[in-house]
Amino acid sequence: MPRTNNQNLAIPAVLAAGMLAAIATPVQAVNVPDGGAVPPGRVSVIHFRILEGCEGQATDGLELTIPESVTQVIPEAVPGWSVETETVDRGGMPEVSVVRWTGGPLPDRQLLEFGLRAAFPDKPGTVVEFPAVQRCSTTTVEWSGSDEETPAPVVRIAERLGAQDLIALGDAVAELSLMVEELGTRIGDVDALNLRSRVSELESSLQDIASTLEDLDERLSTIEGGVSS
């Protein structure tokens, strides 16, 4: 079970997101959808998703601690919620250090996302943690660090694409086009006598296409940052 504190106790600020690495790991109630990959050195919009409450209680607050490497933060206005920020001076410039949403309440096992627009580090492969606190009526849950039960939400800085990556991306698109063409041909050959075997072949082809699409999607998620470099 996640760590919990009574509301009358001092509550350190922490909450988080990212994809769960192991099937045995409990569902991460606060996370960044789809692993949160962003292009290096670019201004991007990310979302923090709440999936569950605090031990069955509705969520009425979410507080994010902003890492020093993340700048130019603008929080999203979420209907039914108010938002406030804290700032610190960094090199003579005020930068947001904490974002705090309050409102709702969001019932347990209902989904809601809270967005940020921000500039992210320029180093590919960097993993940026956003410590956070999920607040409920009488309970809070801290999401921080890499704890297996309550890990912090994370955003990953994608690798830049090189020339060979772009060539491979083009090859993947061409391969996908051929697979779709082949699938169309197979559909045209279906008749009542061999329908079952054709369906099996089509299922296999669709699985191949899905696998290729997944690979293509991973490459497309980083292409903007790669081309801009």
Short mmCIF file of C-alpha atoms in Angstrom, two decimals:
data_model
loop_
_atom_site.label_atom_id
_atom_site.label_comp_id
_atom_site.label_asym_id
_atom_site.label_seq_id
_atom_site.Cartn_x
_atom_site.Cartn_y
_atom_site.Cartn_z
CA MET A 1 0.00 0.00 0.00
CA PRO A 2 1.21 3.57 -0.66
CA ARG A 3 2.56 5.59 2.27
CA THR A 4 -0.10 7.75 3.88
CA ASN A 5 -0.05 10.56 6.44
CA ASN A 6 -2.87 12.05 8.50
CA GLN A 7 -3.73 15.59 7.46
CA ASN A 8 -2.64 17.04 10.83
CA LEU A 9 0.93 15.84 10.29
CA ALA A 10 3.63 17.74 8.39
CA ILE A 11 3.41 16.69 4.72
CA PRO A 12 6.47 16.93 2.48
CA ALA A 13 5.64 17.85 -1.12
CA VAL A 14 5.94 14.98 -3.59
CA LEU A 15 3.93 13.23 -6.51
CA ALA A 16 4.92 11.45 -9.68
CA ALA A 17 4.42 9.69 -13.00
CA GLY A 18 5.88 7.35 -15.65
CA MET A 19 5.32 3.91 -17.10
CA LEU A 20 5.44 0.97 -14.67
CA ALA A 21 8.41 -1.27 -15.36
CA ALA A 22 7.18 -4.57 -13.95
CA ILE A 23 3.84 -6.35 -14.07
CA ALA A 24 4.05 -7.10 -10.35
CA THR A 25 4.31 -3.40 -9.51
CA PRO A 26 1.05 -1.90 -8.18
CA VAL A 27 -0.89 0.51 -10.37
CA GLN A 28 0.69 3.96 -10.20
CA ALA A 29 -2.24 6.16 -9.28
CA VAL A 30 -0.45 9.36 -10.37
CA ASN A 31 1.60 9.11 -13.55
CA VAL A 32 2.61 10.70 -16.84
CA PRO A 33 0.70 9.04 -19.73
CA ASP A 34 2.67 7.03 -22.30
CA GLY A 35 5.98 7.38 -20.49
CA GLY A 36 6.15 11.14 -20.95
CA ALA A 37 8.84 11.36 -23.65
CA VAL A 38 9.59 14.91 -24.87
CA PRO A 39 12.11 16.29 -27.41
CA PRO A 40 15.39 17.59 -25.93
CA GLY A 41 15.70 21.31 -25.30
CA ARG A 42 12.18 22.11 -26.45
CA VAL A 43 9.07 23.65 -24.93
CA SER A 44 6.51 20.85 -24.58
CA VAL A 45 3.19 20.16 -22.90
CA ILE A 46 2.98 17.19 -20.53
CA HIS A 47 0.13 15.85 -18.41
CA PHE A 48 0.00 14.25 -14.99
CA ARG A 49 -2.82 11.73 -14.73
CA ILE A 50 -4.66 10.74 -11.55
CA LEU A 51 -6.20 7.26 -11.72
CA GLU A 52 -7.11 6.52 -8.11
CA GLY A 53 -7.83 8.29 -4.85
CA CYS A 54 -6.12 7.83 -1.47
CA GLU A 55 -7.22 4.46 -0.09
CA GLY A 56 -10.66 4.96 -1.62
CA GLN A 57 -11.00 8.66 -0.78
CA ALA A 58 -11.66 11.29 -3.43
CA THR A 59 -8.75 13.49 -4.55
CA ASP A 60 -9.04 17.23 -3.85
CA GLY A 61 -5.46 18.39 -4.32
CA LEU A 62 -2.35 17.74 -6.40
CA GLU A 63 1.01 19.39 -5.72
CA LEU A 64 4.02 19.09 -8.05
CA THR A 65 7.59 20.05 -7.22
CA ILE A 66 9.26 21.39 -10.38
CA PRO A 67 12.89 20.29 -10.94
CA GLU A 68 15.47 23.04 -11.42
CA SER A 69 16.19 21.79 -14.94
CA VAL A 70 12.59 22.50 -16.02
CA THR A 71 11.86 26.17 -16.73
CA GLN A 72 9.23 28.53 -18.21
CA VAL A 73 6.45 26.57 -16.48
CA ILE A 74 2.84 27.49 -17.23
CA PRO A 75 0.20 25.31 -15.47
CA GLU A 76 -3.03 24.24 -17.12
CA ALA A 77 -6.37 25.65 -15.97
CA VAL A 78 -8.51 22.61 -15.11
CA PRO A 79 -12.31 23.18 -14.90
CA GLY A 80 -13.53 22.87 -11.32
CA TRP A 81 -10.02 23.32 -9.90
CA SER A 82 -7.99 26.36 -8.85
CA VAL A 83 -4.25 26.53 -9.44
CA GLU A 84 -1.48 28.45 -7.70
CA THR A 85 2.30 28.50 -8.03
CA GLU A 86 5.36 29.23 -5.94
CA THR A 87 8.45 30.76 -7.52
CA VAL A 88 12.16 31.01 -6.74
CA ASP A 89 14.89 33.25 -8.11
CA ARG A 90 17.24 31.44 -10.48
CA GLY A 91 19.91 33.62 -12.02
CA GLY A 92 17.84 36.74 -11.62
CA MET A 93 14.75 35.17 -13.21
CA PRO A 94 11.68 34.00 -11.28
CA GLU A 95 10.98 30.34 -12.05
CA VAL A 96 8.08 28.20 -10.87
CA SER A 97 9.16 25.74 -8.18
CA VAL A 98 5.77 24.37 -7.08
CA VAL A 99 2.41 24.01 -8.82
CA ARG A 100 -0.63 23.29 -6.69
CA TRP A 101 -4.14 22.40 -7.91
CA THR A 102 -7.08 22.24 -5.49
CA GLY A 103 -10.72 21.50 -6.21
CA GLY A 104 -12.89 18.67 -7.38
CA PRO A 105 -13.17 16.45 -5.56
CA LEU A 106 -12.26 13.69 -8.02
CA PRO A 107 -13.91 10.42 -6.91
CA ASP A 108 -11.76 7.31 -6.42
CA ARG A 109 -11.09 5.35 -9.63
CA GLN A 110 -11.94 8.24 -11.93
CA LEU A 111 -9.41 9.76 -14.32
CA LEU A 112 -8.31 13.38 -14.62
CA GLU A 113 -5.23 15.03 -16.14
CA PHE A 114 -3.35 18.19 -15.09
CA GLY A 115 -1.10 19.79 -17.68
CA LEU A 116 2.10 21.84 -17.71
CA ARG A 117 3.77 23.73 -20.53
CA ALA A 118 7.51 23.92 -19.87
CA ALA A 119 11.01 23.99 -21.36
CA PHE A 120 12.89 20.74 -20.79
CA PRO A 121 16.63 19.91 -20.58
CA ASP A 122 18.69 19.57 -23.76
CA LYS A 123 20.44 16.32 -22.79
CA PRO A 124 18.94 13.25 -24.54
CA GLY A 125 18.32 10.26 -22.30
CA THR A 126 17.78 12.35 -19.17
CA VAL A 127 15.02 11.21 -16.81
CA VAL A 128 13.35 14.11 -14.98
CA GLU A 129 11.43 13.34 -11.78
CA PHE A 130 8.48 15.42 -10.58
CA PRO A 131 8.00 14.73 -6.85
CA ALA A 132 4.35 15.16 -5.90
CA VAL A 133 1.69 14.96 -3.25
CA GLN A 134 -1.82 13.67 -3.87
CA ARG A 135 -4.19 15.12 -1.29
CA CYS A 136 -7.53 13.62 -0.26
CA SER A 137 -10.02 14.63 2.45
CA THR A 138 -8.09 13.25 5.46
CA THR A 139 -5.17 11.51 3.80
CA THR A 140 -2.24 12.27 1.52
CA VAL A 141 -0.08 10.04 -0.65
CA GLU A 142 3.51 10.99 -1.43
CA TRP A 143 4.90 10.04 -4.84
CA SER A 144 8.66 10.47 -4.92
CA GLY A 145 11.95 8.88 -5.88
CA SER A 146 12.06 5.41 -7.39
CA ASP A 147 10.20 3.60 -4.60
CA GLU A 148 8.50 0.55 -6.12
CA GLU A 149 5.16 1.29 -4.45
CA THR A 150 5.01 5.09 -4.75
CA PRO A 151 7.47 6.19 -7.48
CA ALA A 152 7.63 9.76 -8.66
CA PRO A 153 6.14 10.60 -12.04
CA VAL A 154 8.90 10.96 -14.64
CA VAL A 155 9.43 12.63 -17.99
CA ARG A 156 12.07 11.21 -20.33
CA ILE A 157 14.12 13.37 -22.68
CA ALA A 158 14.05 11.54 -26.00
CA GLU A 159 17.14 10.68 -28.01
CA ARG A 160 17.79 12.81 -31.09
CA LEU A 161 17.38 11.11 -34.45
CA GLY A 162 20.40 10.91 -36.71
CA ALA A 163 20.52 10.43 -40.48
CA GLN A 164 20.42 6.63 -40.15
CA ASP A 165 17.36 6.88 -37.90
CA LEU A 166 15.52 8.95 -40.51
CA ILE A 167 16.44 6.43 -43.22
CA ALA A 168 15.16 3.60 -41.01
CA LEU A 169 11.98 5.55 -40.41
CA GLY A 170 11.43 5.86 -44.16
CA ASP A 171 12.05 2.12 -44.58
CA ALA A 172 9.48 1.38 -41.85
CA VAL A 173 6.87 3.51 -43.63
CA ALA A 174 7.58 1.74 -46.93
CA GLU A 175 7.32 -1.67 -45.23
CA LEU A 176 4.02 -0.70 -43.65
CA SER A 177 2.66 0.39 -47.03
CA LEU A 178 3.55 -3.00 -48.57
CA MET A 179 1.93 -4.86 -45.67
CA VAL A 180 -1.29 -2.88 -46.08
CA GLU A 181 -1.28 -3.60 -49.83
CA GLU A 182 -0.76 -7.32 -49.17
CA LEU A 183 -3.57 -7.32 -46.63
CA GLY A 184 -5.94 -5.77 -49.18
CA THR A 185 -5.03 -8.48 -51.70
CA ARG A 186 -5.73 -11.23 -49.17
CA ILE A 187 -9.11 -9.77 -48.31
CA GLY A 188 -10.02 -9.86 -52.00
CA ASP A 189 -9.24 -13.59 -52.19
CA VAL A 190 -11.54 -14.66 -49.33
CA ASP A 191 -14.31 -17.15 -50.16
CA ALA A 192 -16.66 -19.31 -48.11
CA LEU A 193 -14.53 -22.52 -48.40
CA ASN A 194 -11.31 -21.19 -46.88
CA LEU A 195 -12.62 -18.37 -44.67
CA ARG A 196 -11.18 -19.79 -41.44
CA SER A 197 -7.63 -20.10 -42.78
CA ARG A 198 -7.85 -16.67 -44.40
CA VAL A 199 -8.98 -15.12 -41.12
CA SER A 200 -5.98 -16.70 -39.41
CA GLU A 201 -3.66 -15.26 -42.05
CA LEU A 202 -5.27 -11.85 -41.72
CA GLU A 203 -4.87 -11.92 -37.95
CA SER A 204 -1.17 -12.69 -38.38
CA SER A 205 -0.81 -9.84 -40.88
CA LEU A 206 -2.59 -7.42 -38.56
CA GLN A 207 -0.26 -8.39 -35.72
CA ASP A 208 2.71 -7.66 -37.95
CA ILE A 209 1.22 -4.29 -38.89
CA ALA A 210 0.54 -3.46 -35.24
CA SER A 211 4.15 -4.28 -34.35
CA THR A 212 5.44 -2.09 -37.18
CA LEU A 213 3.12 0.73 -36.11
CA GLU A 214 4.44 0.55 -32.56
CA ASP A 215 7.99 0.88 -33.84
CA LEU A 216 6.98 3.74 -36.11
CA ASP A 217 5.18 5.49 -33.25
CA GLU A 218 8.29 5.31 -31.06
CA ARG A 219 10.37 6.89 -33.81
CA LEU A 220 7.77 9.57 -34.55
CA SER A 221 7.64 10.54 -30.86
CA THR A 222 11.23 11.79 -31.14
CA ILE A 223 11.42 12.98 -34.75
CA GLU A 224 10.51 16.61 -34.01
CA GLY A 225 13.42 17.03 -31.63
CA GLY A 226 15.77 15.18 -33.96
CA VAL A 227 14.99 17.23 -37.03
CA SER A 228 15.24 20.51 -35.12
CA SER A 229 18.75 19.65 -33.96
#
